[in-house]
PDB file of C-alpha atoms in Angstrom:
ATOM      1  CA  UNK A  23      14.506   8.952 -11.095  1.00  0.00           C
ATOM      2  CA  UNK A  24      10.741   8.329 -11.108  1.00  0.00           C
ATOM      3  CA  UNK A  25       9.744  11.593 -12.848  1.00  0.00           C
ATOM      4  CA  UNK A  26       8.678   9.715 -15.987  1.00  0.00           C
ATOM      5  CA  UNK A  27       6.534   7.225 -14.047  1.00  0.00           C
ATOM      6  CA  UNK A  28       3.234   7.585 -12.229  1.00  0.00           C
ATOM      7  CA  UNK A  29       3.020   5.815  -8.886  1.00  0.00           C
ATOM      8  CA  UNK A  30       0.367   3.137  -8.682  1.00  0.00           C
ATOM      9  CA  UNK A  31      -0.215  -0.036  -6.709  1.00  0.00           C
ATOM     10  CA  UNK A  32      -0.439  -3.064  -8.956  1.00  0.00           C
ATOM     11  CA  UNK A  33      -3.585  -5.202  -8.683  1.00  0.00           C
ATOM     12  CA  UNK A  34      -2.887  -7.678  -5.911  1.00  0.00           C
ATOM     13  CA  UNK A  35      -4.199 -10.504  -8.099  1.00  0.00           C
ATOM     14  CA  UNK A  36      -1.361  -9.892 -10.564  1.00  0.00           C
ATOM     15  CA  UNK A  37       1.213 -10.048  -7.790  1.00  0.00           C
ATOM     16  CA  UNK A  38      -0.291 -13.238  -6.348  1.00  0.00           C
ATOM     17  CA  UNK A  39      -0.223 -14.857  -9.799  1.00  0.00           C
ATOM     18  CA  UNK A  40       3.471 -13.978 -10.162  1.00  0.00           C
ATOM     19  CA  UNK A  41       4.268 -15.460  -6.754  1.00  0.00           C
ATOM     20  CA  UNK A  42       2.467 -18.687  -7.661  1.00  0.00           C
ATOM     21  CA  UNK A  43       4.401 -18.824 -10.928  1.00  0.00           C
ATOM     22  CA  UNK A  44       7.666 -18.313  -9.066  1.00  0.00           C
ATOM     23  CA  UNK A  45       6.677 -21.106  -6.703  1.00  0.00           C
ATOM     24  CA  UNK A  46       6.322 -23.510  -9.631  1.00  0.00           C
ATOM     25  CA  UNK A  47       9.542 -22.420 -11.352  1.00  0.00           C
ATOM     26  CA  UNK A  48      11.822 -21.675  -8.358  1.00  0.00           C
ATOM     27  CA  UNK A  49      10.441 -23.607  -5.373  1.00  0.00           C
ATOM     28  CA  UNK A  50      13.776 -23.482  -3.481  1.00  0.00           C
ATOM     29  CA  UNK A  51      13.907 -19.659  -3.418  1.00  0.00           C
ATOM     30  CA  UNK A  52      15.042 -18.477   0.015  1.00  0.00           C
ATOM     31  CA  UNK A  53      14.798 -14.666  -0.320  1.00  0.00           C
ATOM     32  CA  UNK A  54      12.233 -12.398  -1.942  1.00  0.00           C
ATOM     33  CA  UNK A  55      12.343  -8.657  -2.558  1.00  0.00           C
ATOM     34  CA  UNK A  56       9.082  -6.758  -3.023  1.00  0.00           C
ATOM     35  CA  UNK A  57       9.488  -3.974  -5.607  1.00  0.00           C
ATOM     36  CA  UNK A  58       9.263  -1.165  -6.747  1.00  0.00           C
ATOM     37  CA  UNK A  59      10.256   2.186  -5.194  1.00  0.00           C
ATOM     38  CA  UNK A  60       8.316   2.377  -1.920  1.00  0.00           C
ATOM     39  CA  UNK A  61       6.353  -0.868  -1.939  1.00  0.00           C
ATOM     40  CA  UNK A  62       5.701  -0.466   1.790  1.00  0.00           C
ATOM     41  CA  UNK A  63       3.253   2.279   0.779  1.00  0.00           C
ATOM     42  CA  UNK A  64       0.801  -0.391  -0.410  1.00  0.00           C
ATOM     43  CA  UNK A  65      -2.125  -0.907   1.955  1.00  0.00           C
ATOM     44  CA  UNK A  66      -1.616  -3.114   4.982  1.00  0.00           C
ATOM     45  CA  UNK A  67      -4.211  -5.541   3.615  1.00  0.00           C
ATOM     46  CA  UNK A  68      -2.351  -5.880   0.305  1.00  0.00           C
ATOM     47  CA  UNK A  69       0.952  -6.477   2.075  1.00  0.00           C
ATOM     48  CA  UNK A  70      -0.651  -9.161   4.251  1.00  0.00           C
ATOM     49  CA  UNK A  71      -2.137 -10.930   1.221  1.00  0.00           C
ATOM     50  CA  UNK A  72       1.187 -10.866  -0.630  1.00  0.00           C
ATOM     51  CA  UNK A  73       3.183 -12.150   2.349  1.00  0.00           C
ATOM     52  CA  UNK A  74       0.657 -14.909   3.012  1.00  0.00           C
ATOM     53  CA  UNK A  75       0.904 -16.025  -0.631  1.00  0.00           C
ATOM     54  CA  UNK A  76       4.699 -16.102  -0.401  1.00  0.00           C
ATOM     55  CA  UNK A  77       4.352 -18.438   2.575  1.00  0.00           C
ATOM     56  CA  UNK A  78       2.018 -20.733   0.667  1.00  0.00           C
ATOM     57  CA  UNK A  79       3.768 -20.768  -2.703  1.00  0.00           C
ATOM     58  CA  UNK A  80       7.396 -20.313  -1.646  1.00  0.00           C
ATOM     59  CA  UNK A  81       7.721 -22.176   1.654  1.00  0.00           C
ATOM     60  CA  UNK A  82      11.555 -22.183   1.505  1.00  0.00           C
ATOM     61  CA  UNK A  83      11.692 -18.372   1.750  1.00  0.00           C
ATOM     62  CA  UNK A  84      13.434 -17.268   4.939  1.00  0.00           C
ATOM     63  CA  UNK A  85      13.344 -13.496   4.479  1.00  0.00           C
ATOM     64  CA  UNK A  86      11.311 -10.953   2.541  1.00  0.00           C
ATOM     65  CA  UNK A  87      12.763  -7.481   1.928  1.00  0.00           C
ATOM     66  CA  UNK A  88      11.094  -4.243   0.863  1.00  0.00           C
ATOM     67  CA  UNK A  89      11.853  -0.560   0.258  1.00  0.00           C
ATOM     68  CA  UNK A  90      10.108   1.910   2.555  1.00  0.00           C
ATOM     69  CA  UNK A  91      10.317   5.614   3.324  1.00  0.00           C
ATOM     70  CA  UNK A  92       9.535   7.388   6.567  1.00  0.00           C
ATOM     71  CA  UNK A  93       5.944   8.210   5.601  1.00  0.00           C
ATOM     72  CA  UNK A  94       4.950   4.626   4.802  1.00  0.00           C
ATOM     73  CA  UNK A  95       6.715   3.309   7.911  1.00  0.00           C
ATOM     74  CA  UNK A  96       5.006   5.834  10.179  1.00  0.00           C
ATOM     75  CA  UNK A  97       1.609   5.252   8.522  1.00  0.00           C
ATOM     76  CA  UNK A  98       1.802   1.541   9.334  1.00  0.00           C
ATOM     77  CA  UNK A  99       2.990   1.958  12.920  1.00  0.00           C
ATOM     78  CA  UNK A 100       4.681  -0.522  15.222  1.00  0.00           C
ATOM     79  CA  UNK A 101       1.740  -2.924  15.586  1.00  0.00           C
ATOM     80  CA  UNK A 102       1.143  -3.428  11.865  1.00  0.00           C
ATOM     81  CA  UNK A 103       4.875  -3.635  11.182  1.00  0.00           C
ATOM     82  CA  UNK A 104       5.056  -6.356  13.832  1.00  0.00           C
ATOM     83  CA  UNK A 105       2.268  -8.267  12.106  1.00  0.00           C
ATOM     84  CA  UNK A 106       4.127  -8.040   8.807  1.00  0.00           C
ATOM     85  CA  UNK A 107       7.228  -9.377  10.541  1.00  0.00           C
ATOM     86  CA  UNK A 108       5.223 -12.359  11.790  1.00  0.00           C
ATOM     87  CA  UNK A 109       4.270 -13.025   8.156  1.00  0.00           C
ATOM     88  CA  UNK A 110       7.887 -13.017   7.004  1.00  0.00           C
ATOM     89  CA  UNK A 111       8.915  -9.398   6.385  1.00  0.00           C
ATOM     90  CA  UNK A 112      12.513  -9.460   7.541  1.00  0.00           C
ATOM     91  CA  UNK A 113      14.214  -6.292   6.334  1.00  0.00           C
ATOM     92  CA  UNK A 114      13.258  -2.748   5.317  1.00  0.00           C
ATOM     93  CA  UNK A 115      15.595  -0.756   3.062  1.00  0.00           C
ATOM     94  CA  UNK A 116      15.335   2.932   3.877  1.00  0.00           C
ATOM     95  CA  UNK A 117      17.132   5.898   2.294  1.00  0.00           C
ATOM     96  CA  UNK A 118      17.129   8.894   4.632  1.00  0.00           C
ATOM     97  CA  UNK A 119      19.983  10.293   2.438  1.00  0.00           C
ATOM     98  CA  UNK A 120      21.156  12.696   5.161  1.00  0.00           C
ATOM     99  CA  UNK A 121      20.809  13.451   8.840  1.00  0.00           C
ATOM    100  CA  UNK A 122      21.086  17.190   8.245  1.00  0.00           C
ATOM    101  CA  UNK A 123      17.885  19.242   8.391  1.00  0.00           C
ATOM    102  CA  UNK A 124      18.997  21.904   5.931  1.00  0.00           C
ATOM    103  CA  UNK A 125      20.087  19.342   3.332  1.00  0.00           C
ATOM    104  CA  UNK A 126      16.777  17.493   3.674  1.00  0.00           C
ATOM    105  CA  UNK A 127      14.940  20.712   2.841  1.00  0.00           C
ATOM    106  CA  UNK A 128      17.208  21.468  -0.094  1.00  0.00           C
ATOM    107  CA  UNK A 129      16.627  18.079  -1.734  1.00  0.00           C
ATOM    108  CA  UNK A 130      12.883  18.172  -0.937  1.00  0.00           C
ATOM    109  CA  UNK A 131      12.913  14.814   0.814  1.00  0.00           C
ATOM    110  CA  UNK A 132       9.499  15.491   2.321  1.00  0.00           C
ATOM    111  CA  UNK A 133      10.434  14.617   5.898  1.00  0.00           C
ATOM    112  CA  UNK A 134      12.262  16.071   8.877  1.00  0.00           C
ATOM    113  CA  UNK A 135      15.226  14.495  10.631  1.00  0.00           C
ATOM    114  CA  UNK A 136      13.022  13.803  13.661  1.00  0.00           C
ATOM    115  CA  UNK A 137      10.388  12.003  11.589  1.00  0.00           C
ATOM    116  CA  UNK A 138      12.988   9.925   9.792  1.00  0.00           C
ATOM    117  CA  UNK A 139      14.589   8.957  13.097  1.00  0.00           C
ATOM    118  CA  UNK A 140      11.173   8.034  14.504  1.00  0.00           C
ATOM    119  CA  UNK A 141      10.588   5.781  11.489  1.00  0.00           C
ATOM    120  CA  UNK A 142      13.906   4.017  12.062  1.00  0.00           C
ATOM    121  CA  UNK A 143      13.067   3.381  15.710  1.00  0.00           C
ATOM    122  CA  UNK A 144       9.661   1.993  14.713  1.00  0.00           C
ATOM    123  CA  UNK A 145      11.263  -0.587  12.420  1.00  0.00           C
ATOM    124  CA  UNK A 146      13.733  -1.573  15.142  1.00  0.00           C
ATOM    125  CA  UNK A 147      10.993  -1.908  17.770  1.00  0.00           C
ATOM    126  CA  UNK A 148       9.009  -4.107  15.393  1.00  0.00           C
ATOM    127  CA  UNK A 149      12.082  -6.417  15.346  1.00  0.00           C
ATOM    128  CA  UNK A 150      12.577  -5.980  11.601  1.00  0.00           C
ATOM    129  CA  UNK A 151      16.107  -5.463  10.329  1.00  0.00           C
ATOM    130  CA  UNK A 152      16.754  -1.948   9.037  1.00  0.00           C
ATOM    131  CA  UNK A 153      19.156  -1.258   6.180  1.00  0.00           C
ATOM    132  CA  UNK A 154      19.929   2.437   5.673  1.00  0.00           C
ATOM    133  CA  UNK A 155      21.431   4.298   2.710  1.00  0.00           C
ATOM    134  CA  UNK A 156      22.954   7.786   2.899  1.00  0.00           C
ATOM    135  CA  UNK A 157      24.609   9.923   0.215  1.00  0.00           C
ATOM    136  CA  UNK A 158      28.062  11.446   0.250  1.00  0.00           C
ATOM    137  CA  UNK A 159      28.194  14.842  -1.454  1.00  0.00           C
ATOM    138  CA  UNK A 160      24.481  15.586  -1.145  1.00  0.00           C
ATOM    139  CA  UNK A 161      24.991  19.042   0.412  1.00  0.00           C
ATOM    140  CA  UNK A 162      27.648  20.085  -2.085  1.00  0.00           C
ATOM    141  CA  UNK A 163      30.935  21.694  -1.143  1.00  0.00           C
ATOM    142  CA  UNK A 164      29.364  24.401   1.026  1.00  0.00           C
ATOM    143  CA  UNK A 165      27.464  22.048   3.332  1.00  0.00           C
ATOM    144  CA  UNK A 166      29.873  19.134   3.144  1.00  0.00           C
ATOM    145  CA  UNK A 167      31.092  18.860   6.745  1.00  0.00           C
ATOM    146  CA  UNK A 168      27.728  19.823   8.260  1.00  0.00           C
ATOM    147  CA  UNK A 169      25.935  17.136   6.239  1.00  0.00           C
ATOM    148  CA  UNK A 170      28.544  14.435   6.861  1.00  0.00           C
ATOM    149  CA  UNK A 171      28.778  14.894  10.617  1.00  0.00           C
ATOM    150  CA  UNK A 172      25.018  15.196  11.086  1.00  0.00           C
ATOM    151  CA  UNK A 173      24.524  12.043   9.026  1.00  0.00           C
ATOM    152  CA  UNK A 174      27.060  10.131  11.116  1.00  0.00           C
ATOM    153  CA  UNK A 175      25.199  11.136  14.272  1.00  0.00           C
ATOM    154  CA  UNK A 176      21.902  10.171  12.646  1.00  0.00           C
ATOM    155  CA  UNK A 177      23.127   6.667  11.809  1.00  0.00           C
ATOM    156  CA  UNK A 178      24.399   6.170  15.355  1.00  0.00           C
ATOM    157  CA  UNK A 179      21.064   7.349  16.802  1.00  0.00           C
ATOM    158  CA  UNK A 180      18.974   5.276  14.374  1.00  0.00           C
ATOM    159  CA  UNK A 181      20.854   2.037  15.045  1.00  0.00           C
ATOM    160  CA  UNK A 182      20.247   0.163  11.771  1.00  0.00           C
ATOM    161  CA  UNK A 183      21.546  -3.374  11.333  1.00  0.00           C
ATOM    162  CA  UNK A 184      23.205  -2.239   8.118  1.00  0.00           C
ATOM    163  CA  UNK A 185      24.209   1.203   6.853  1.00  0.00           C
ATOM    164  CA  UNK A 186      25.737   2.179   3.530  1.00  0.00           C
ATOM    165  CA  UNK A 187      27.194   5.388   2.165  1.00  0.00           C
ATOM    166  CA  UNK A 188      26.851   5.878  -1.594  1.00  0.00           C
ATOM    167  CA  UNK A 189      28.156   8.821  -3.624  1.00  0.00           C
ATOM    168  CA  UNK A 190      25.855  11.365  -5.275  1.00  0.00           C
ATOM    169  CA  UNK A 191      25.916  11.229  -9.067  1.00  0.00           C
ATOM    170  CA  UNK A 192      23.813  13.959 -10.737  1.00  0.00           C
ATOM    171  CA  UNK A 193      21.333  12.441 -13.201  1.00  0.00           C
ATOM    172  CA  UNK A 194      20.508  14.243 -16.439  1.00  0.00           C
ATOM    173  CA  UNK A 195      17.073  15.872 -16.477  1.00  0.00           C
ATOM    174  CA  UNK A 196      16.994  16.601 -12.737  1.00  0.00           C
ATOM    175  CA  UNK A 197      17.234  20.035 -11.030  1.00  0.00           C
ATOM    176  CA  UNK A 198      20.453  18.916  -9.302  1.00  0.00           C
ATOM    177  CA  UNK A 199      22.063  18.045 -12.640  1.00  0.00           C
ATOM    178  CA  UNK A 200      21.049  21.428 -14.064  1.00  0.00           C
ATOM    179  CA  UNK A 201      22.451  23.255 -11.010  1.00  0.00           C
ATOM    180  CA  UNK A 202      25.650  21.201 -11.183  1.00  0.00           C
ATOM    181  CA  UNK A 203      26.036  21.884 -14.911  1.00  0.00           C
ATOM    182  CA  UNK A 204      25.589  25.627 -14.442  1.00  0.00           C
ATOM    183  CA  UNK A 205      28.009  25.787 -11.519  1.00  0.00           C
ATOM    184  CA  UNK A 206      25.344  26.738  -8.958  1.00  0.00           C
ATOM    185  CA  UNK A 207      25.842  23.404  -7.179  1.00  0.00           C
ATOM    186  CA  UNK A 208      29.422  22.228  -6.614  1.00  0.00           C
ATOM    187  CA  UNK A 209      30.048  18.602  -5.776  1.00  0.00           C
ATOM    188  CA  UNK A 210      33.045  17.722  -3.606  1.00  0.00           C
ATOM    189  CA  UNK A 211      35.826  16.117  -5.630  1.00  0.00           C
ATOM    190  CA  UNK A 212      36.969  12.577  -4.841  1.00  0.00           C
ATOM    191  CA  UNK A 213      39.131  13.788  -1.961  1.00  0.00           C
ATOM    192  CA  UNK A 214      36.216  15.812  -0.618  1.00  0.00           C
ATOM    193  CA  UNK A 215      33.997  12.724  -0.760  1.00  0.00           C
ATOM    194  CA  UNK A 216      36.583  10.787   1.247  1.00  0.00           C
ATOM    195  CA  UNK A 217      36.772  13.626   3.773  1.00  0.00           C
ATOM    196  CA  UNK A 218      32.993  13.376   4.186  1.00  0.00           C
ATOM    197  CA  UNK A 219      33.315   9.647   4.814  1.00  0.00           C
ATOM    198  CA  UNK A 220      35.920  10.257   7.523  1.00  0.00           C
ATOM    199  CA  UNK A 221      33.789  12.956   9.171  1.00  0.00           C
ATOM    200  CA  UNK A 222      30.796  10.632   9.079  1.00  0.00           C
ATOM    201  CA  UNK A 223      32.699   7.792  10.741  1.00  0.00           C
ATOM    202  CA  UNK A 224      34.077  10.150  13.383  1.00  0.00           C
ATOM    203  CA  UNK A 225      30.510  10.894  14.487  1.00  0.00           C
ATOM    204  CA  UNK A 226      29.420   7.234  14.559  1.00  0.00           C
ATOM    205  CA  UNK A 227      30.850   6.359  17.956  1.00  0.00           C
ATOM    206  CA  UNK A 228      28.543   3.891  19.656  1.00  0.00           C
ATOM    207  CA  UNK A 229      27.083   2.504  16.420  1.00  0.00           C
ATOM    208  CA  UNK A 230      27.090  -1.280  16.307  1.00  0.00           C
ATOM    209  CA  UNK A 231      26.433  -2.837  12.922  1.00  0.00           C
ATOM    210  CA  UNK A 232      27.741  -3.238   9.415  1.00  0.00           C
ATOM    211  CA  UNK A 233      28.757  -0.142   7.481  1.00  0.00           C
ATOM    212  CA  UNK A 234      29.579  -0.344   3.784  1.00  0.00           C
ATOM    213  CA  UNK A 235      30.988   2.197   1.374  1.00  0.00           C
ATOM    214  CA  UNK A 236      31.717  -0.337  -1.366  1.00  0.00           C
ATOM    215  CA  UNK A 237      29.068   0.626  -3.927  1.00  0.00           C
ATOM    216  CA  UNK A 238      30.284   1.177  -7.514  1.00  0.00           C
ATOM    217  CA  UNK A 239      29.860   4.927  -6.898  1.00  0.00           C
ATOM    218  CA  UNK A 240      32.384   5.007  -4.044  1.00  0.00           C
ATOM    219  CA  UNK A 241      36.017   5.966  -4.616  1.00  0.00           C
ATOM    220  CA  UNK A 242      37.517   3.951  -1.736  1.00  0.00           C
ATOM    221  CA  UNK A 243      35.695   0.638  -1.181  1.00  0.00           C
ATOM    222  CA  UNK A 244      35.140  -0.131   2.499  1.00  0.00           C
ATOM    223  CA  UNK A 245      33.245  -2.948   4.171  1.00  0.00           C
ATOM    224  CA  UNK A 246      33.277  -2.448   7.927  1.00  0.00           C
ATOM    225  CA  UNK A 247      31.923  -3.991  11.083  1.00  0.00           C
ATOM    226  CA  UNK A 248      31.539  -1.297  13.712  1.00  0.00           C
ATOM    227  CA  UNK A 249      32.694  -0.413  16.258  1.00  0.00           C
ATOM    228  CA  UNK A 250      35.613  -2.831  15.705  1.00  0.00           C
ATOM    229  CA  UNK A 251      36.775  -1.409  12.348  1.00  0.00           C
ATOM    230  CA  UNK A 252      35.919   2.266  12.924  1.00  0.00           C
ATOM    231  CA  UNK A 253      39.309   3.650  14.035  1.00  0.00           C
ATOM    232  CA  UNK A 254      41.209   1.640  11.428  1.00  0.00           C
ATOM    233  CA  UNK A 255      38.908   2.932   8.667  1.00  0.00           C
ATOM    234  CA  UNK A 256      39.299   6.573   9.768  1.00  0.00           C
ATOM    235  CA  UNK A 257      43.093   6.152   9.920  1.00  0.00           C
ATOM    236  CA  UNK A 258      43.102   4.577   6.454  1.00  0.00           C
ATOM    237  CA  UNK A 259      41.048   7.398   4.922  1.00  0.00           C
ATOM    238  CA  UNK A 260      43.226  10.036   6.592  1.00  0.00           C
ATOM    239  CA  UNK A 261      46.359   8.304   5.252  1.00  0.00           C
ATOM    240  CA  UNK A 262      44.981   8.175   1.699  1.00  0.00           C
ATOM    241  CA  UNK A 263      43.999  11.844   1.950  1.00  0.00           C
ATOM    242  CA  UNK A 264      47.399  12.843   3.320  1.00  0.00           C
ATOM    243  CA  UNK A 265      49.294  10.974   0.596  1.00  0.00           C
ATOM    244  CA  UNK A 266      46.785  11.752  -2.186  1.00  0.00           C
ATOM    245  CA  UNK A 267      47.323   8.095  -3.044  1.00  0.00           C
ATOM    246  CA  UNK A 268      45.326   7.612  -6.239  1.00  0.00           C
ATOM    247  CA  UNK A 269      46.376   3.967  -6.459  1.00  0.00           C
ATOM    248  CA  UNK A 270      43.978   3.249  -3.574  1.00  0.00           C
ATOM    249  CA  UNK A 271      41.007   4.734  -5.452  1.00  0.00           C
ATOM    250  CA  UNK A 272      38.693   3.223  -8.009  1.00  0.00           C
ATOM    251  CA  UNK A 273      39.220   4.805 -11.443  1.00  0.00           C
ATOM    252  CA  UNK A 274      36.377   7.106 -12.501  1.00  0.00           C
ATOM    253  CA  UNK A 275      35.500   4.935 -15.492  1.00  0.00           C
ATOM    254  CA  UNK A 276      34.443   2.165 -13.114  1.00  0.00           C
ATOM    255  CA  UNK A 277      31.867   4.535 -11.578  1.00  0.00           C
ATOM    256  CA  UNK A 278      30.097   5.129 -14.880  1.00  0.00           C
ATOM    257  CA  UNK A 279      31.158   8.811 -15.024  1.00  0.00           C
TER     258      UNK A 279
END
């Protein structure tokens, strides 16, 4: 989605000025999100300056969130992540997309499963909440079960505070969209996506945290607290699949398709 944009770090003075302006206009703000794509890739010094300014100008803020990928997390390391936590960084949003090595290579994620898992453990050890996003359908029909089960095991091993499963939607102008349009890449249908969700949950034994599949892209909205809701959710998905009960699914128009 960033093919038309060139990555750059904004001048820290511009960011500081915006924070001061927000402090004057919205002094009661309690949460801040630092954008854009992988803002954690900014230098440690820039992140420190920004977090310190949030403390000065927005003293009511209780949590700062940020996107980060495995490379930026690993570059910072546990010590610097811990320092950022002390300055107010409370949650990192991370999209490993899959826990399957082959699928990672196919989508050119730029990291291995081991490196992504190491990054997750670093965030946890730094006592920063980790929110993880994975993608149903990413391996297509051929790799569906392999991807789903490996991703379930990955989530359980990573131990995020929050995990969410979204559904792949090919975007025009991307190689995946071209492959999908030509028939070289076959997405699972809605029942196949639900099967992936069930397989994923089956592999998540031992995971303790919140697991959501209630994004607008998902066919069957679920908001779960695991392990308590795990068996019920699997049974529900299996029942919907057995009955092919379309009344339980979101209509496709609501997913923007």
